[in-house]
Structures are given as C-alpha cells and as structure tokens.
C-alpha cells in the first residue's frame, strides 16, 4: 500500500525549512555577509553515548532526512516570515539568496538506515556550501534523534521479549502529539515490533494494524436485550440463522459446570458485549476479559461465546488481559482453554491466543520473559514511545572541515572534543562473522584489508594502541544524496525493518545484553590519531587551530 | 501574525480521523451492527495523578481538540484504507456510514485551556452518539496528554526560575520528531516561556523567536583575514566607514591591559567570528563565548568587539554561556562588564545581558535560582521538551453514561474505579481569593452557594465527610463545542498564556511548591457519593451495574 511518494508528501508537510532554530539563519546571514556562504564545509552527525546504558544503538531517520533534503526549498511565505523576525539590519538581498536556495550542492554520506551503530562513530557526513549545511543542522538532528532512540528502544523490547512473541505498539495517546505518535509507530516497527494500533501509521507506512475492543465497549452493555441481531448464520451458509442467545446460555451453563463456577457472579453486560462483538466479527473474536473479573466472569463469558462460534464453524481468535499479574493469569486462561479443548473435543480451543497489555516496561518485559506464562502477543505503549529510561538521544552535528582544512573543537572536557577532518569508517569483522571494531580513518587513507594486521587507537583509552587482524572489512557509510538527488533507492519501512534484524543478527550476544553489555571498540586510525595529536599540540602553543595539510 | 485558520489548516493535516487506534473502529462497527451507534453516550477525560510529584497541573490542548472536532470527517481515501484493514466480515454499509460521519451530534464541555487543574477532576465531558464519541478517544487523549504535560513542565520551570528571568525554549532537536517539537514550542510558551528557537513555531503560533550563533560558527573562522567587509559605518551615517580590524585590535589591547590578560591566549578565529557577526548585525551582537575559554579568550574578544560597537554608536546585546558552572561564570562576566563600564565610561556596558544554556533541568534551574548569579535569560531544551522527570501524562477517557443511565467501572483497584454519571464541577474559593476545593456534583444538582456550608466527600479519604463554606463558587467547565461548531471564541497562544499566569496567580503557594506541595482537595457531593455507594452495593449482589435513576 505504502509508496515513498505518499510518505514524501506527508513528511514534506512536517519538515518545512523553517522547522529549525533561528540561529541557523542568523549564522547563515553572517556567512553570506562575509562572502563565506559558498565555502565548502563538512559537518558530521554522531552521538556520544549509547542510549539506555546499552551496548548498541540503531541508526534511523535517514529516509526522512533524504526526503527533507530533496524538498528543501523556501516559499515566498517562508521568506517573508523570516524577514519579519530577523534583525532589521539584514540585507534584503539575503532573502533573495534564501528564496533560490536548495540542496543541489549538498552531498550526504551515511550509514544505511537500520544499521547497528556505536557512540562517537560519525553516522552522517554532510558536505556542501557552508551556509546551506549549517541551515540543515536542527532538522537533521530532529529527524535522526528520536527515530534512532525509539527504534533502539523497540529493538531492546524485542530482545527482552524473545524472537517468537508478537509485539504490538500502542503508544499514540502517550506520544508527543499526533505526529510524535506517527514517528513512534514507524520506527518501533522498524526496530522489531510486528503490529501497531495506529491506523494512520498503517495508512502511511504499510505497518500491519491491530486492535479489537476497550473496556468502555464492555461496560457500555448492561443486558442481553442489547444484543442485536440475536441470530448468527453458521459459516456454512446452507444453514439457517441460529438463535444465538439461547445457544450461548446453554454453553455458559456447561462451562460453569465444567469449571465449577458460580453463574451468579457472571456479568450479563459483559456477556452481551462479547456476543455483540462476536456477531459483528465471528472470525475476529478477541475480547478484553478483565473489565470485571477474569476468573469469575470474563473468562467464562469468553469460553461460552467461543464455543458458540466453534459450533457454528467459526474460529475465535483469543483474549486480551489488561491488568494484574499477566503471567499468572495467562496460565489460568491457558489451563481453562485446555480443559475446554479436551472436554468439548475442540483441538483449536487450546491454541487460542492470549494478548497481554499492562503498562509494560523493559524490566517487566524481561521479567515476563523469564517467568512461565502463556502470553502470545504483548502490547506496549507508554514506556516504548516515551523511552522512559532515557527520553532523548544526544546526537550532535559538528563542523570538521572548511575549505579542505580540518576543524577541531578542543574542549576542556575531552569527551566534548571533536575529531577533525573528512573521514571514512570501516567495520572490522572477525572469523565468526561478528563485527568487533569500527575504525575511523582519514578519507584519503587506504582502507584496512582483510587478513592484514592493523594498528589503531581505541577511543577513550588515552593513546593506547591496539593491533587487530580483521577477517573481513566493510565500509560503513555510502553516498546517499548528491546534486539534489537521492542516489540510493529509498527503503520502505519493511525493508529497513529487515535490515535491523540482519544487522542485530551479526552482532555478538555480549554486546546485545540489555544489562551490563560488553562495550564495542571504536578506534581512530594511526594517521587520524596523529593528526588529532598534532592539532592538539599546536593549540597548546598557538591561538589558531588551523592545520595546513 | 497568527490566525486560527492558519493553525487550523496545519493541525487538520496533523490530526486526520485515522490517527487513532484500530479498536475504535472495530468497536464503532460492533455498535453500528447492534444498532447502538446512535445511543447517547457521555465520556469523561481526566488524569489520576498530578505529574512530576507536583501539587497542580495545567490543562492544555483544548484548542487543538476543537479544531480536530470541527474538521472531523473521513475522506474517500480514509474509508478505502479502513476497508482494507478491517475484518472482511465488515458490512459495506458501515463504510457509507463512516463517510457521512461528523461531529455535528457531539457536545463538549471543558475546563478552559490554561486552567490549573487537579487529579480525578473530569476536565472534558464529551457527549454524543456512542459510535462517534468512542471514535474520538485516542485523538483527544493524544492532543491533551502531551500538551498538558509539557505546559505543566514549563510552568514548573517558570516557578523555579522566578518571574523576572526570561526563558527560552530550544528543544526542537530533542523532541519526538518535527511535530513533537512544534507541539513543545507551542505549549511551553503557553506554560510561561518567553521565547523559542523554533522558527516554524514563530510562524504558526506567533511566539517570539530568538537565537544568534552556535559553536560551529565560531570554530569555522580561523583568522582575521576572513572578516569581510573590514569596515563598518557608524550608526550616525554622516560618518565614513571605519577600518574595523585596526579599531578592534586597539580595543583588544586596552581590554587585555585593563584585565591583565595574556594576548597570546586569545583565539584569532574567535575574534574573527565575533567581528564578522557584529558587522552583519551591529545592533544584535550576542555571541557564544565559551567555544575555547571564557576567561582567556571569549570574554576578552567580546569586550573588544562590544567596545568597537559602542564607539560607533551601536548597542551590543550580550553574551551566551553554554558550558561549565553558569552561575560562577556569569559573576565573572558581569564583573568584567562593570570594569569596562567604569573604566571606559560606558554605562550601558554594565547592563548587557547574559544568556545561560547548559542542559538545564528543573533541579539545576532551582539551584541556579538559589545561588548568586547574573544570568538574565535561560535556554532550556532536552529536560523541558522530553519531560525527563515523567515523560507522559496518563489522561484517560472513561464512559460514564449511556442512554441517560450512569455507567461505572468497578475495579479491584479502587483508584481505577470510575465515578459514574453526568456531572458539574465547581471550584470553591476562600476569603483570600485562593481556590481550596473542587467539588464534583451530579449535573442535576443545584450548585454550591457562596457563604453557605457544604458537606462533601474528599476523594481518597474513604467516605469521611468534610464541611466547607466557600467565599466564592465558580463553575469550572463550560460548553465549548456543540452542533459541529466551536461555541466559545478560540484563544490564541498569547491569550492562553495569560490565562495560565492568572490561574497560577490565584493558587495558594502551598500547592505551587515544586517539592512536597500540599495536596489540593477534590471531593464528591453528597448526592454523587450516595449514587456511587448505591451502585457499588448493587454490584456486590447483582451482575448488572445499571442504575435506573
């Protein structure tokens, strides 16, 4: 269903070129005024710390960045607004300049979307005219930061849940407004979720949508008189419509007898709600069974209605549990399903699905996975979309080269210093096929070679060298945008989702542990390390960090 | 600048009727199939806990809800998509029904946007045809939840900062995607922020925008040769352009001499960056001065350029500090400003503004406010827009009446039980003008009267009565939408922002304390309390929670 053009239109509306910080425009003006706006500049986008205390992150948001770059243009209305908010001294010719601006001079090299990535590796390199690449900063950060964060969060939930359980994203009502919710649905699907409750996300991105009923539906019914029609045609349509009320009452008695339950505790309104839903959707019957009491009412009502459906040749789907101890309740529910299956000789009754939804966090997901339970599908909202454990990723966008000359920010905090110059990034793979080190080199260096030893300087190890011999070497980034055009085919959500799983597949389990993972090594090549040292040395003596090379 | 129509167009694009959970449609279908879709139903929207452990919340998002309701209509494309994702058994006539649906039958009563509100008070009452008011759930929750949360967070930052300091929102790059950022800008302004960095938010909502330069601007310069033009015309244009390089060098020497600084430690690139910016914007000079070292370079360069501007008749604005101990540095900066002011006889030098931005949280804002400092403007991003302390508000939407009969969800967890029936909410004000109690009554009851004692049941106090005599009584909610029309004039962001301040103004300081505030009392009227008790009693004996009244 999804087409990139559709999503393009939608995302274009979301990311006008004014959706950025004002200082990008005041800086662009100062460059323009000094005649520097066309100088060739290179920025890098990266984060300094892996989110959630984890061992890996995922890189996401590239698709949106490409659509943004491709359509980056100011309308007359945009420019008129800028004229009204920029200082009155701004030369009117600057607004003419803006009106004609686009990204035809911009080249973007990027890690592919959906790749496992690590802290301090430059994920994107944005090169082009100084004023333009400066203007892009906030929008690119905004598009990458939350997408990568929530995608990584989803992948962690997926790891916590194990590969078999289906995961449903249902966070729309807790997201940062309507479009925060859409972004969450898209990138949690890419991160490993199977389904979303968000219909618009299904519409825009082709994500499978799911959902049946809320408690309000159940509590809106009070008596069996509200059930209408009161008949159902068996799946084999040769038969006449059947009086479903009396049929249900009969099955309910048998269920109560089988389970030794008190019919007096059963809520008639709940039964009416289930029956009405089953009549509307006899092949899609999956009610929420804890509006009153699972054991005393909901489960019994479900079994009675499910037995009616089975008798008429339909296949009910299962139940949803939305409160309490999901694991314990799921065992009870499955036990009752087995009893019904055996007692009434309906093999399929045993394999009905159980959906669990109850404010699931990564911790409770992990705990759930470690305990005996019978939950087939888990629905997650708040903790998934708001990333409660760490609600923001600190991607930054740093200048590394101007007019072919490396630039470096030397901070008193070494963590905040940047690595200067134009680079290439290689991922080294060991003999078992696991990536074990990312090495950041100068762009002009020849790449590391498989089977040959390589000496490098791991970041954060204070100039200790490390010698490694990769079994394979891959170049981590590729050109994805040039001369105003996207130069790689745009991946849709399903393709990127597959990329995430294959990228995670090759990562060694020691880096995938959710708690206390082994950290992955990121290193500088010897040449890049020497350049950094030389610039640092000069900066000690000199007021000018420029390195002529 | 802002017009409601503009925002309407923009928000309409953000909140299509498909931006909801799938189960709203499957429930709507089941109602339709049972012939119940036109039954008159009433839902209430409220939250159960005040966010951030605070003593109050603000209610926001109403404006967006009204625009959403007004334009709630399905396109052919929407309906075709729904047909593709709803179960195949769905009767095609239902899609015809959807195609004709709108909110002409919906009535919304709401607390005014920007009002101080408390937990468990029904903020909105949505009444209308059962299928329609059910369909609205997720979208209304999505529009209210984050707006109210981030508005409350902004108000807390405002309380922490004190009334005088200017607050700048700059969270776009850390928000949940582009539109999460826009929502944040709008509602933090309403909550008490003065300025935003987000240009598009200025465009759409008329919020004042601010910003000058980033570190990348400073580090992009390396030498004074890059400054262009190298002249500046004095503000009194009768004079000829002045050679600004030599003028600056002269002032820099005098500043170094005055402060006993080493000229050898000054970064020429930083000076070039400041000069270029000052030439571009001589009346808007506010550089970031900590790219290298505030004391050894940035502050000296700033003073030199500022002195040039003063000499030529301009008025520089101030400096930004973006790292380290902001309070301590601001004292140093102000001290130097004073020295320059006295030594060079420039009174205005003393009152230049100091902007502080450095990952400010509510705690660091409180600490900053309690320490001696000279910061005039604080910029806040991540902790403001992501609401780190609690990244979601748990607003819920509960059914309270169907066909004129009260509905109640009785949960094993008393906190999760709902209060049935159609209600009115009154705010009781004491003799000092402070609100002290919100009482929730049956809609049919006569309102409490000023000066007359009232007996009521505070929530969470297990049926203890309380007798109070209000000095004034106000009705908290009003009709804001009826018959497809907005029935109150839509407030723009500035008006709602004023409402927030006036509502907070009347709240007693004991409820406004950020830490361990006194909790505000919310109570049920005697009649409503009796109804709840009666329903609870019946539910013990009976399987049917229906109350005929």
PDB file of N, CA and C in Angstrom, chain B residues 385-427:
ATOM      1  N   UNK B 385      11.422  19.650  26.918  1.00  0.00           N
ATOM      2  CA  UNK B 385      10.510  19.069  25.917  1.00  0.00           C
ATOM      3  C   UNK B 385      10.285  17.572  26.123  1.00  0.00           C
ATOM      4  N   UNK B 386      11.280  16.858  26.653  1.00  0.00           N
ATOM      5  CA  UNK B 386      11.050  15.422  26.858  1.00  0.00           C
ATOM      6  C   UNK B 386      10.441  15.138  28.228  1.00  0.00           C
ATOM      7  N   UNK B 387      10.344  16.164  29.088  1.00  0.00           N
ATOM      8  CA  UNK B 387       9.764  15.985  30.423  1.00  0.00           C
ATOM      9  C   UNK B 387      10.438  14.801  31.120  1.00  0.00           C
ATOM     10  N   UNK B 388      11.761  14.880  31.192  1.00  0.00           N
ATOM     11  CA  UNK B 388      12.575  13.776  31.714  1.00  0.00           C
ATOM     12  C   UNK B 388      12.036  13.187  33.016  1.00  0.00           C
ATOM     13  N   UNK B 389      11.568  14.040  33.916  1.00  0.00           N
ATOM     14  CA  UNK B 389      11.111  13.544  35.215  1.00  0.00           C
ATOM     15  C   UNK B 389       9.896  12.622  35.105  1.00  0.00           C
ATOM     16  N   UNK B 390       9.096  12.847  34.095  1.00  0.00           N
ATOM     17  CA  UNK B 390       7.921  11.993  33.869  1.00  0.00           C
ATOM     18  C   UNK B 390       7.462  12.235  32.446  1.00  0.00           C
ATOM     19  N   UNK B 391       7.887  11.383  31.527  1.00  0.00           N
ATOM     20  CA  UNK B 391       7.662  11.729  30.114  1.00  0.00           C
ATOM     21  C   UNK B 391       6.268  11.457  29.575  1.00  0.00           C
ATOM     22  N   UNK B 392       5.307  11.103  30.427  1.00  0.00           N
ATOM     23  CA  UNK B 392       3.940  11.002  29.908  1.00  0.00           C
ATOM     24  C   UNK B 392       2.937  11.326  31.009  1.00  0.00           C
ATOM     25  N   UNK B 393       1.784  11.839  30.571  1.00  0.00           N
ATOM     26  CA  UNK B 393       0.682  12.105  31.497  1.00  0.00           C
ATOM     27  C   UNK B 393      -0.369  11.046  31.190  1.00  0.00           C
ATOM     28  N   UNK B 394      -0.927  10.450  32.227  1.00  0.00           N
ATOM     29  CA  UNK B 394      -1.838   9.325  31.990  1.00  0.00           C
ATOM     30  C   UNK B 394      -3.295   9.723  31.891  1.00  0.00           C
ATOM     31  N   UNK B 395      -3.626  10.698  31.049  1.00  0.00           N
ATOM     32  CA  UNK B 395      -5.050  11.018  30.874  1.00  0.00           C
ATOM     33  C   UNK B 395      -5.790   9.806  30.337  1.00  0.00           C
ATOM     34  N   UNK B 396      -6.982   9.600  30.845  1.00  0.00           N
ATOM     35  CA  UNK B 396      -7.840   8.520  30.376  1.00  0.00           C
ATOM     36  C   UNK B 396      -9.192   9.088  29.963  1.00  0.00           C
ATOM     37  N   UNK B 397      -9.977   8.271  29.288  1.00  0.00           N
ATOM     38  CA  UNK B 397     -11.243   8.675  28.672  1.00  0.00           C
ATOM     39  C   UNK B 397     -12.229   7.582  29.040  1.00  0.00           C
ATOM     40  N   UNK B 398     -13.137   7.896  29.952  1.00  0.00           N
ATOM     41  CA  UNK B 398     -13.970   6.837  30.527  1.00  0.00           C
ATOM     42  C   UNK B 398     -15.450   7.088  30.285  1.00  0.00           C
ATOM     43  N   UNK B 399     -16.144   6.024  29.989  1.00  0.00           N
ATOM     44  CA  UNK B 399     -17.585   6.069  29.767  1.00  0.00           C
ATOM     45  C   UNK B 399     -18.296   6.267  31.105  1.00  0.00           C
ATOM     46  N   UNK B 400     -19.176   7.274  31.196  1.00  0.00           N
ATOM     47  CA  UNK B 400     -19.885   7.498  32.466  1.00  0.00           C
ATOM     48  C   UNK B 400     -21.409   7.429  32.332  1.00  0.00           C
ATOM     49  N   UNK B 401     -21.897   7.439  31.103  1.00  0.00           N
ATOM     50  CA  UNK B 401     -23.347   7.386  30.942  1.00  0.00           C
ATOM     51  C   UNK B 401     -23.693   6.883  29.539  1.00  0.00           C
ATOM     52  N   UNK B 402     -24.708   6.028  29.473  1.00  0.00           N
ATOM     53  CA  UNK B 402     -25.250   5.628  28.171  1.00  0.00           C
ATOM     54  C   UNK B 402     -26.768   5.722  28.259  1.00  0.00           C
ATOM     55  N   UNK B 403     -27.392   6.290  27.265  1.00  0.00           N
ATOM     56  CA  UNK B 403     -28.857   6.454  27.228  1.00  0.00           C
ATOM     57  C   UNK B 403     -29.390   7.023  28.543  1.00  0.00           C
ATOM     58  N   UNK B 404     -28.710   8.002  29.059  1.00  0.00           N
ATOM     59  CA  UNK B 404     -29.188   8.658  30.285  1.00  0.00           C
ATOM     60  C   UNK B 404     -28.961   7.855  31.541  1.00  0.00           C
ATOM     61  N   UNK B 405     -28.313   6.688  31.438  1.00  0.00           N
ATOM     62  CA  UNK B 405     -28.105   5.877  32.628  1.00  0.00           C
ATOM     63  C   UNK B 405     -26.622   5.816  32.979  1.00  0.00           C
ATOM     64  N   UNK B 406     -26.299   6.086  34.252  1.00  0.00           N
ATOM     65  CA  UNK B 406     -24.877   6.148  34.642  1.00  0.00           C
ATOM     66  C   UNK B 406     -24.175   4.809  34.478  1.00  0.00           C
ATOM     67  N   UNK B 407     -22.924   4.858  34.036  1.00  0.00           N
ATOM     68  CA  UNK B 407     -22.097   3.662  33.905  1.00  0.00           C
ATOM     69  C   UNK B 407     -20.892   3.820  34.814  1.00  0.00           C
ATOM     70  N   UNK B 408     -20.463   2.717  35.398  1.00  0.00           N
ATOM     71  CA  UNK B 408     -19.327   2.772  36.322  1.00  0.00           C
ATOM     72  C   UNK B 408     -18.459   1.555  36.114  1.00  0.00           C
ATOM     73  N   UNK B 409     -17.154   1.768  36.055  1.00  0.00           N
ATOM     74  CA  UNK B 409     -16.212   0.648  36.034  1.00  0.00           C
ATOM     75  C   UNK B 409     -15.785   0.437  37.479  1.00  0.00           C
ATOM     76  N   UNK B 410     -16.105  -0.732  38.025  1.00  0.00           N
ATOM     77  CA  UNK B 410     -15.704  -1.028  39.398  1.00  0.00           C
ATOM     78  C   UNK B 410     -14.497  -1.940  39.336  1.00  0.00           C
ATOM     79  N   UNK B 411     -13.374  -1.421  39.757  1.00  0.00           N
ATOM     80  CA  UNK B 411     -12.146  -2.193  39.652  1.00  0.00           C
ATOM     81  C   UNK B 411     -11.752  -2.698  41.030  1.00  0.00           C
ATOM     82  N   UNK B 412     -10.985  -3.795  41.046  1.00  0.00           N
ATOM     83  CA  UNK B 412     -10.457  -4.281  42.320  1.00  0.00           C
ATOM     84  C   UNK B 412      -9.522  -3.220  42.922  1.00  0.00           C
ATOM     85  N   UNK B 413      -8.865  -2.466  42.043  1.00  0.00           N
ATOM     86  CA  UNK B 413      -8.052  -1.330  42.485  1.00  0.00           C
ATOM     87  C   UNK B 413      -8.971  -0.103  42.582  1.00  0.00           C
ATOM     88  N   UNK B 414      -9.299   0.370  43.818  1.00  0.00           N
ATOM     89  CA  UNK B 414     -10.264   1.477  43.943  1.00  0.00           C
ATOM     90  C   UNK B 414      -9.845   2.718  43.156  1.00  0.00           C
ATOM     91  N   UNK B 415      -8.535   2.929  43.011  1.00  0.00           N
ATOM     92  CA  UNK B 415      -8.037   4.064  42.227  1.00  0.00           C
ATOM     93  C   UNK B 415      -8.516   3.999  40.782  1.00  0.00           C
ATOM     94  N   UNK B 416      -8.760   2.776  40.285  1.00  0.00           N
ATOM     95  CA  UNK B 416      -9.125   2.628  38.884  1.00  0.00           C
ATOM     96  C   UNK B 416     -10.631   2.609  38.659  1.00  0.00           C
ATOM     97  N   UNK B 417     -11.401   2.661  39.755  1.00  0.00           N
ATOM     98  CA  UNK B 417     -12.845   2.759  39.589  1.00  0.00           C
ATOM     99  C   UNK B 417     -13.191   4.131  39.038  1.00  0.00           C
ATOM    100  N   UNK B 418     -14.269   4.194  38.275  1.00  0.00           N
ATOM    101  CA  UNK B 418     -14.668   5.491  37.728  1.00  0.00           C
ATOM    102  C   UNK B 418     -15.858   6.016  38.511  1.00  0.00           C
ATOM    103  N   UNK B 419     -16.095   7.307  38.382  1.00  0.00           N
ATOM    104  CA  UNK B 419     -17.228   7.947  39.045  1.00  0.00           C
ATOM    105  C   UNK B 419     -18.328   8.103  37.993  1.00  0.00           C
ATOM    106  N   UNK B 420     -19.479   7.476  38.217  1.00  0.00           N
ATOM    107  CA  UNK B 420     -20.484   7.403  37.158  1.00  0.00           C
ATOM    108  C   UNK B 420     -21.289   8.689  37.003  1.00  0.00           C
ATOM    109  N   UNK B 421     -21.971   8.798  35.867  1.00  0.00           N
ATOM    110  CA  UNK B 421     -22.979   9.835  35.674  1.00  0.00           C
ATOM    111  C   UNK B 421     -22.454  11.148  35.140  1.00  0.00           C
ATOM    112  N   UNK B 422     -23.426  11.935  34.712  1.00  0.00           N
ATOM    113  CA  UNK B 422     -23.145  13.246  34.149  1.00  0.00           C
ATOM    114  C   UNK B 422     -22.964  14.242  35.278  1.00  0.00           C
ATOM    115  N   UNK B 423     -21.941  15.081  35.194  1.00  0.00           N
ATOM    116  CA  UNK B 423     -21.570  15.882  36.356  1.00  0.00           C
ATOM    117  C   UNK B 423     -21.413  17.364  36.059  1.00  0.00           C
ATOM    118  N   UNK B 424     -21.342  18.111  37.129  1.00  0.00           N
ATOM    119  CA  UNK B 424     -20.891  19.501  37.061  1.00  0.00           C
ATOM    120  C   UNK B 424     -19.735  19.610  38.050  1.00  0.00           C
ATOM    121  N   UNK B 425     -18.788  20.501  37.773  1.00  0.00           N
ATOM    122  CA  UNK B 425     -17.637  20.654  38.662  1.00  0.00           C
ATOM    123  C   UNK B 425     -17.561  22.111  39.109  1.00  0.00           C
ATOM    124  N   UNK B 426     -17.468  22.309  40.424  1.00  0.00           N
ATOM    125  CA  UNK B 426     -17.379  23.667  40.963  1.00  0.00           C
ATOM    126  C   UNK B 426     -16.068  23.840  41.708  1.00  0.00           C
ATOM    127  N   UNK B 427     -15.509  25.007  41.558  1.00  0.00           N
ATOM    128  CA  UNK B 427     -14.271  25.339  42.279  1.00  0.00           C
ATOM    129  C   UNK B 427     -14.644  26.291  43.410  1.00  0.00           C
TER     130      UNK B 427
END
